[in-house]
Amino acid sequence: MAVELDEVDIKLLSALQEDADRTNVELARLVGLSPAATLHRVRWLKESGVIRIISAQLDPTAVGFSLQLYVMVALARHDPRSSRIFEDQVRALPQIIAADNVAGEMDYLLSIVARDVSDLQEVLASLSTRGGQRFVTYLRLEEVKPPSRLPLDVTAPPSDVPPRKRRRPSLR
């Protein structure tokens, strides 16, 4: 279920998507709130699940991962146990930096980084022993568009719906 966001939330989220390294004081100045109120808003956005995590985006090539690939995988079996075994292996391999279960001809779309072909072969062999049957591998040649910010905008709630009231986060 989507969280109802107001104009200040949208401004905060847009600013954080643009540069998550901004200080609380910078964010407060951008959205026109006090630093304390801004900190409260950001905490609420984290607690509500809107902000999953704040992290740094690294350049894979700059840190030694010369191979970047997309791998489509079809499982040999389609039962809950087989899926769990495969997904546990996907989560355990640090070279798999993103993974999605998809609908269509294939079952999973994986984003993989590898230092060399041998490293990639180890990852693929590991996945095949955990239920991966068919692999279609695409070598990433060039980034055309980096991961983008979500296109947030303020949507006005219906006039008969009262504005939301924020719950104060509990102090732990």
mmCIF file of C-alpha atoms in Angstrom:
data_model
loop_
_atom_site.group_PDB
_atom_site.id
_atom_site.type_symbol
_atom_site.label_atom_id
_atom_site.label_comp_id
_atom_site.label_asym_id
_atom_site.label_seq_id
_atom_site.Cartn_x
_atom_site.Cartn_y
_atom_site.Cartn_z
ATOM 1 C CA MET A 1 0.000 0.000 0.000
ATOM 2 C CA ALA A 2 1.366 3.397 -0.952
ATOM 3 C CA VAL A 3 2.237 5.880 1.766
ATOM 4 C CA GLU A 4 0.551 9.272 1.482
ATOM 5 C CA LEU A 5 3.216 11.915 0.874
ATOM 6 C CA ASP A 6 2.856 15.662 1.134
ATOM 7 C CA GLU A 7 4.790 18.383 -0.678
ATOM 8 C CA VAL A 8 7.555 18.509 1.951
ATOM 9 C CA ASP A 9 7.983 14.718 1.813
ATOM 10 C CA ILE A 10 8.282 14.909 -1.978
ATOM 11 C CA LYS A 11 10.894 17.684 -1.745
ATOM 12 C CA LEU A 12 12.890 15.703 0.834
ATOM 13 C CA LEU A 13 12.747 12.493 -1.168
ATOM 14 C CA SER A 14 13.694 14.261 -4.396
ATOM 15 C CA ALA A 15 16.658 15.938 -2.700
ATOM 16 C CA LEU A 16 17.814 12.666 -1.143
ATOM 17 C CA GLN A 17 17.473 10.803 -4.452
ATOM 18 C CA GLU A 18 19.573 13.483 -6.113
ATOM 19 C CA ASP A 19 22.272 13.380 -3.418
ATOM 20 C CA ALA A 20 21.825 11.161 -0.369
ATOM 21 C CA ASP A 21 25.003 12.615 1.142
ATOM 22 C CA ARG A 22 23.327 15.942 1.974
ATOM 23 C CA THR A 23 23.458 17.006 5.594
ATOM 24 C CA ASN A 24 20.295 17.449 7.621
ATOM 25 C CA VAL A 25 20.944 21.210 7.692
ATOM 26 C CA GLU A 26 21.146 21.308 3.874
ATOM 27 C CA LEU A 27 17.922 19.314 3.605
ATOM 28 C CA ALA A 28 16.192 21.614 6.083
ATOM 29 C CA ARG A 29 17.215 24.674 4.063
ATOM 30 C CA LEU A 30 15.975 23.047 0.824
ATOM 31 C CA VAL A 31 12.520 22.182 2.188
ATOM 32 C CA GLY A 32 12.020 25.190 4.468
ATOM 33 C CA LEU A 33 11.812 23.349 7.800
ATOM 34 C CA SER A 34 13.888 23.447 10.929
ATOM 35 C CA PRO A 35 16.656 20.839 11.167
ATOM 36 C CA ALA A 36 14.736 19.065 13.966
ATOM 37 C CA ALA A 37 11.529 18.888 11.913
ATOM 38 C CA THR A 38 13.496 17.717 8.891
ATOM 39 C CA LEU A 39 15.176 14.970 10.897
ATOM 40 C CA HIS A 40 11.750 13.889 12.183
ATOM 41 C CA ARG A 41 10.390 13.725 8.607
ATOM 42 C CA VAL A 42 13.336 11.692 7.322
ATOM 43 C CA ARG A 43 13.030 9.275 10.258
ATOM 44 C CA TRP A 44 9.314 8.878 9.538
ATOM 45 C CA LEU A 45 10.048 8.205 5.849
ATOM 46 C CA LYS A 46 12.508 5.487 6.887
ATOM 47 C CA GLU A 47 10.154 3.941 9.453
ATOM 48 C CA SER A 48 7.270 3.912 6.975
ATOM 49 C CA GLY A 49 9.398 2.022 4.443
ATOM 50 C CA VAL A 50 9.447 4.777 1.806
ATOM 51 C CA ILE A 51 13.220 5.100 2.246
ATOM 52 C CA ARG A 52 14.641 1.588 2.220
ATOM 53 C CA ILE A 53 18.305 2.408 2.628
ATOM 54 C CA ILE A 54 20.733 5.223 1.971
ATOM 55 C CA SER A 55 23.863 3.989 0.231
ATOM 56 C CA ALA A 56 26.738 4.955 -2.052
ATOM 57 C CA GLN A 57 26.698 3.981 -5.735
ATOM 58 C CA LEU A 58 30.069 2.611 -6.783
ATOM 59 C CA ASP A 59 31.538 2.331 -10.259
ATOM 60 C CA PRO A 60 32.075 -1.435 -10.782
ATOM 61 C CA THR A 61 34.936 -0.939 -13.253
ATOM 62 C CA ALA A 62 36.763 1.454 -10.918
ATOM 63 C CA VAL A 63 36.836 -1.194 -8.173
ATOM 64 C CA GLY A 64 37.945 -4.054 -10.428
ATOM 65 C CA PHE A 65 34.779 -5.651 -11.801
ATOM 66 C CA SER A 66 35.528 -5.515 -15.515
ATOM 67 C CA LEU A 67 32.591 -7.781 -16.418
ATOM 68 C CA GLN A 68 29.043 -6.609 -15.818
ATOM 69 C CA LEU A 69 26.282 -8.889 -17.021
ATOM 70 C CA TYR A 70 22.585 -9.483 -17.051
ATOM 71 C CA VAL A 71 21.664 -13.133 -16.776
ATOM 72 C CA MET A 72 18.209 -14.546 -17.378
ATOM 73 C CA VAL A 73 17.647 -17.867 -15.602
ATOM 74 C CA ALA A 74 14.970 -20.522 -15.944
ATOM 75 C CA LEU A 75 14.685 -23.067 -13.146
ATOM 76 C CA ALA A 76 14.656 -26.807 -13.726
ATOM 77 C CA ARG A 77 11.722 -27.207 -11.313
ATOM 78 C CA HIS A 78 8.958 -24.817 -10.329
ATOM 79 C CA ASP A 79 8.004 -25.667 -6.781
ATOM 80 C CA PRO A 80 8.422 -23.599 -3.600
ATOM 81 C CA ARG A 81 11.353 -25.666 -2.282
ATOM 82 C CA SER A 82 13.320 -25.396 -5.548
ATOM 83 C CA SER A 83 12.700 -21.656 -5.736
ATOM 84 C CA ARG A 84 13.817 -21.196 -2.114
ATOM 85 C CA ILE A 85 17.045 -23.167 -2.692
ATOM 86 C CA PHE A 86 17.864 -21.128 -5.802
ATOM 87 C CA GLU A 87 17.004 -17.784 -4.173
ATOM 88 C CA ASP A 88 19.093 -18.625 -1.092
ATOM 89 C CA GLN A 89 22.077 -19.207 -3.382
ATOM 90 C CA VAL A 90 21.409 -15.951 -5.249
ATOM 91 C CA ARG A 91 21.423 -14.057 -1.936
ATOM 92 C CA ALA A 92 24.636 -15.808 -0.843
ATOM 93 C CA LEU A 93 26.690 -14.834 -3.902
ATOM 94 C CA PRO A 94 28.147 -11.324 -3.530
ATOM 95 C CA GLN A 95 28.766 -11.056 -7.290
ATOM 96 C CA ILE A 96 24.984 -10.987 -7.810
ATOM 97 C CA ILE A 97 24.223 -7.345 -7.084
ATOM 98 C CA ALA A 98 20.536 -7.396 -8.024
ATOM 99 C CA ALA A 99 17.998 -10.127 -8.650
ATOM 100 C CA ASP A 100 14.345 -10.149 -9.597
ATOM 101 C CA ASN A 101 11.816 -12.935 -9.957
ATOM 102 C CA VAL A 102 10.047 -12.219 -13.258
ATOM 103 C CA ALA A 103 7.068 -13.452 -15.236
ATOM 104 C CA GLY A 104 7.565 -14.675 -18.772
ATOM 105 C CA GLU A 105 9.789 -17.155 -20.543
ATOM 106 C CA MET A 106 12.472 -16.968 -17.830
ATOM 107 C CA ASP A 107 12.132 -17.028 -14.048
ATOM 108 C CA TYR A 108 14.844 -14.637 -12.823
ATOM 109 C CA LEU A 109 16.758 -11.607 -14.046
ATOM 110 C CA LEU A 110 20.137 -11.244 -12.336
ATOM 111 C CA SER A 111 22.651 -8.437 -12.456
ATOM 112 C CA ILE A 112 26.125 -9.876 -11.953
ATOM 113 C CA VAL A 113 29.600 -8.383 -11.663
ATOM 114 C CA ALA A 114 32.773 -10.426 -12.113
ATOM 115 C CA ARG A 115 36.469 -9.677 -12.062
ATOM 116 C CA ASP A 116 37.095 -12.083 -14.966
ATOM 117 C CA VAL A 117 35.571 -14.962 -16.947
ATOM 118 C CA SER A 118 36.696 -17.511 -14.355
ATOM 119 C CA ASP A 119 34.848 -15.583 -11.635
ATOM 120 C CA LEU A 120 31.720 -15.536 -13.798
ATOM 121 C CA GLN A 121 31.981 -19.270 -14.512
ATOM 122 C CA GLU A 122 32.068 -19.996 -10.775
ATOM 123 C CA VAL A 123 28.907 -17.962 -10.206
ATOM 124 C CA LEU A 124 27.025 -19.638 -13.063
ATOM 125 C CA ALA A 125 28.178 -23.129 -11.993
ATOM 126 C CA SER A 126 27.034 -22.425 -8.447
ATOM 127 C CA LEU A 127 23.606 -21.362 -9.701
ATOM 128 C CA SER A 128 23.267 -24.403 -11.952
ATOM 129 C CA THR A 129 23.913 -26.741 -9.000
ATOM 130 C CA ARG A 130 21.087 -24.986 -7.121
ATOM 131 C CA GLY A 131 18.395 -25.422 -9.734
ATOM 132 C CA GLY A 132 19.251 -23.037 -12.549
ATOM 133 C CA GLN A 133 18.708 -24.929 -15.781
ATOM 134 C CA ARG A 134 18.778 -22.443 -18.640
ATOM 135 C CA PHE A 135 20.937 -19.322 -18.642
ATOM 136 C CA VAL A 136 20.872 -16.489 -21.152
ATOM 137 C CA THR A 137 23.748 -14.109 -20.545
ATOM 138 C CA TYR A 138 23.995 -10.530 -21.783
ATOM 139 C CA LEU A 139 27.296 -8.680 -21.479
ATOM 140 C CA ARG A 140 26.759 -5.062 -20.470
ATOM 141 C CA LEU A 141 28.761 -2.936 -22.897
ATOM 142 C CA GLU A 142 27.937 0.574 -21.771
ATOM 143 C CA GLU A 143 25.643 2.341 -19.351
ATOM 144 C CA VAL A 144 23.154 4.352 -21.382
ATOM 145 C CA LYS A 145 21.159 5.690 -18.447
ATOM 146 C CA PRO A 146 22.223 5.302 -14.830
ATOM 147 C CA PRO A 147 19.695 4.194 -12.238
ATOM 148 C CA SER A 148 17.192 7.015 -12.051
ATOM 149 C CA ARG A 149 15.275 8.748 -9.346
ATOM 150 C CA LEU A 150 11.607 7.859 -9.011
ATOM 151 C CA PRO A 151 9.483 10.504 -10.763
ATOM 152 C CA LEU A 152 7.770 11.839 -7.662
ATOM 153 C CA ASP A 153 5.082 14.493 -7.752
ATOM 154 C CA VAL A 154 2.520 15.751 -5.337
ATOM 155 C CA THR A 155 -0.886 14.270 -5.958
ATOM 156 C CA ALA A 156 -3.714 16.074 -4.268
ATOM 157 C CA PRO A 157 -5.858 13.845 -2.060
ATOM 158 C CA PRO A 158 -9.611 13.900 -2.725
ATOM 159 C CA SER A 159 -11.236 16.917 -1.067
ATOM 160 C CA ASP A 160 -13.360 14.751 1.236
ATOM 161 C CA VAL A 161 -10.283 13.048 2.750
ATOM 162 C CA PRO A 162 -8.831 14.876 5.759
ATOM 163 C CA PRO A 163 -5.061 15.492 5.728
ATOM 164 C CA ARG A 164 -3.042 12.721 7.321
ATOM 165 C CA LYS A 165 -1.833 12.995 10.852
ATOM 166 C CA ARG A 166 1.672 11.820 11.566
ATOM 167 C CA ARG A 167 2.325 9.546 14.460
ATOM 168 C CA ARG A 168 5.242 10.522 16.557
ATOM 169 C CA PRO A 169 7.925 7.862 16.420
ATOM 170 C CA SER A 170 8.406 6.090 19.712
ATOM 171 C CA LEU A 171 11.595 6.922 21.533
ATOM 172 C CA ARG A 172 13.641 3.812 22.164
#
